[in-house]
Amino acid sequence: MSRRWIQNPNRCADEYLDGIEDFIEFARRHNPGATGIRCPCRRCNNTLFETIENVGFHLVRNGMIETYSIWNLHGEQVDHASSSNAPRVDNVEPIVDPNDQVMGIIQDVFPFTSTNINQEGEDDVPTPIDSAEFEQYEKLLKNANQELYPGCESFFVLTAIVELMHGKIKYRMSNLCFDYFLGVFKRMLPTDNCLPKDHKHAQKVLHGLGLGYEKIHACKNNCMLFYKEHETLDTCPICNESRFKMTSQNRTTKIPQKVMRYLPLKPRLQRLYMSMHTATDMRWHKEKRVDDDVMRHPVDGEAWKEFDRTFPEFAADPRNVSLGLATDGFNPYGVLNQHHSTWPIFAFPYNLPPWKCMKKEYMMMTVLITEDPGRSIDVYLRPLVDELKDLWTNGVRTYDKSTWRMFTLRAAVMWTVNDFLAYAMVSGWSTKGYMACPVCKEDVTSGWHAGKVCYLSHRRWLPWDHEWREKDKEFDGNTERRLRPREWSGDEILEQLNRLDFAPFGKTVSRTRPSTHLNWTHKPMFFELPYWSKLKLRHNLDVMHVEKNVFDTLVGTILDIEGKTKDTIKARLDLERMGIRRGLWMNRDSDKARRDLAFFSMKPNDKKEFLKFVSSVKFPDGYASNIARCLRHDIVQVLCKFEMIFPPAFFTSMMHVMVHLPEEALLAGPVNYRWMYPIERLLGELKKSMSDLIRRGRMMTTAPSSDPPAQSASAATAPALMDHVVVGPGASQGPASSASSVAQPPSARRRHRPTDTIDTTLTDGTGASGSQPGITTLLYC
């Protein structure tokens, strides 16, 4: 039977789906009565056991390992002598010794040790290393070659620690629990074993494999960072607040008022090229993408193509990284402190193929802010923007495992992904008030209706001769002869910002803005990037939150749900004031006024039928409508029809921004690469990790009371989050359960802390040798 379907990239093709059915039938026949079998999907990689039904689901969602053409792990026996039609055995991945895989990790982290990179040519010369880095390499090499105990042939010291740490990460084991079992294992082994006695000593062994982060002090009022030229100051030059808290004179160390964590981006991008598979995947957008005018990936959008045309020298090397940035706040303490929020900033590479892009394994935290920064987020973006500027101008020397050569890696941010609140913080344009639309800006049509600002006149997007433009009573009482709002280029926005005079951040800043500033709150830090003003799309409207708000508004109004409907008494009185839609005015009897059920709202029996129908609707997994049939003209007509049906109070800012979504889809490609769903899921995992720590009692001594100061919450939050957050590229084919981390005692307070943990998944990923896939490293702090 041909198994070419395994290499079929289209996992919805009949050939692929039939092949999965054949595999499932084969597995059932050769594993009778088994409750679980090895899952050969790209994520589980034959290392995790799942039920047969789940294996089928994984194969559709993740795809099968392309080299797994002989199903020897599921009962297949191949007789090479008698079967000439048997699949080739050399396509099957050989089983690699875990000790060899750990050596592969060391070679990837320290590429200067490889004997294959000294090729001819200037671009092949590795970057020189300092003595401290070489010392780290020697320590790791010693532990990688040292037997766990005399005579032990299956485990070396480093391999054993990697395995144990991986188990701690996978099952979210606390430090105390890990220390207990490590002590038990040490007593089980011969007395002269070399196993570390506790978690702290195990971390020291892995010290050289990790990625570090920096602690940067910040002004109490978010005026500035004590960074670079301000690093030695003890007071803020803007507000004159002290850098440190007031403590007793007997205390030898000073406690900063506020601290941010910065995780350098360069080493995390470099690690993307330390794996044979990931390094190859980082060139997918240029070398393996099918250019057939079908929009599958951001590279198919007009914004990416325009960027390549504007900066051809950057586009010439497919290894240069195109990044997206995202931020959002979340409360890691839940009900323990309802006023605190933590704001991480993530970066994610768009070079990867669709089945890996936006996966949590490749989302890299770059900044951790332990409070809501508001418009002062630019203060905390300073180190990241500086590094991005250097990555664009100078790049960083990087070792490419797939070619065994050094090259200069450059990176550029294509756009940001945020909800509407964070959009205002990052873009500098306030998303509140009469000019809340960040696309229309001052040319938006808004007015005061039913006690709030609403956004109407979507007829401006209709063709000039459309009949609806001449209607008045059906809409807001006026005809519409204006053109659609103009589009602002990045250069025009930058010129406008340069003319404005913004006050510095800090407590002395007035919260009011001059009228000449329109809706600008500050000049965004990203405009310091040389290419930022040339981008066709800089900030994405988050479709996730837009569709949720639109759904709530629409369904709440149709079902006339109290507190959610926009058809309120104020909305009816607003219609009377405007003199339109007499049928929706208040019904007055003598001295009383009554709001009758509107024609667009359902009666109780209709609601039951509607909800019954909705509950019966089922769609296939991954189902989506054809975007080609739902583009800009349709959404304009839908909004115009809504204006003829619903009162003006119906049209919130979320309803209005729908008119811009089709344009953004044409510019930036499929929406699943630009919405907040993956970010929200990752934040949910971080919050769950914090909840686990609190439940286990680790943070009971530092957890805030029911209403503590925000700063005390920050002090407890940051170290724990740094223990549990993914900060580096993950497994190209590693298990999903690996995305957690090893905890570190919050007592570690060094200026620059190295990575305390590496999650090493003994699966296909980082190359252990030139052609052999080895251990995939997931990097954590």
XYZ file of C-alpha atoms in Angstrom, residues 107-108 110-120 123-126 276 399-406 767-772:
32
model
C 26.838 21.542 20.324
C 23.819 23.640 19.337
C 27.968 26.371 21.593
C 28.315 26.122 17.789
C 32.017 27.036 17.931
C 32.650 23.453 19.092
C 31.507 21.987 15.790
C 34.268 20.921 13.422
C 32.021 21.353 10.384
C 31.575 25.132 10.429
C 35.083 26.089 9.425
C 34.228 26.376 5.758
C 35.970 28.691 3.398
C 30.673 34.488 6.257
C 31.509 31.089 7.693
C 33.800 32.246 10.488
C 32.117 31.759 13.872
C 17.985 21.592 12.027
C 24.929 30.030 13.477
C 22.574 28.255 11.051
C 22.430 24.541 11.884
C 20.844 23.654 8.538
C 23.757 25.063 6.516
C 26.540 24.743 9.140
C 27.478 28.369 8.549
C 27.368 31.726 10.269
C 19.865 18.278 15.634
C 22.244 16.107 17.584
C 24.466 15.656 14.555
C 24.693 16.844 11.000
C 21.763 14.829 9.675
C 20.250 13.195 12.729
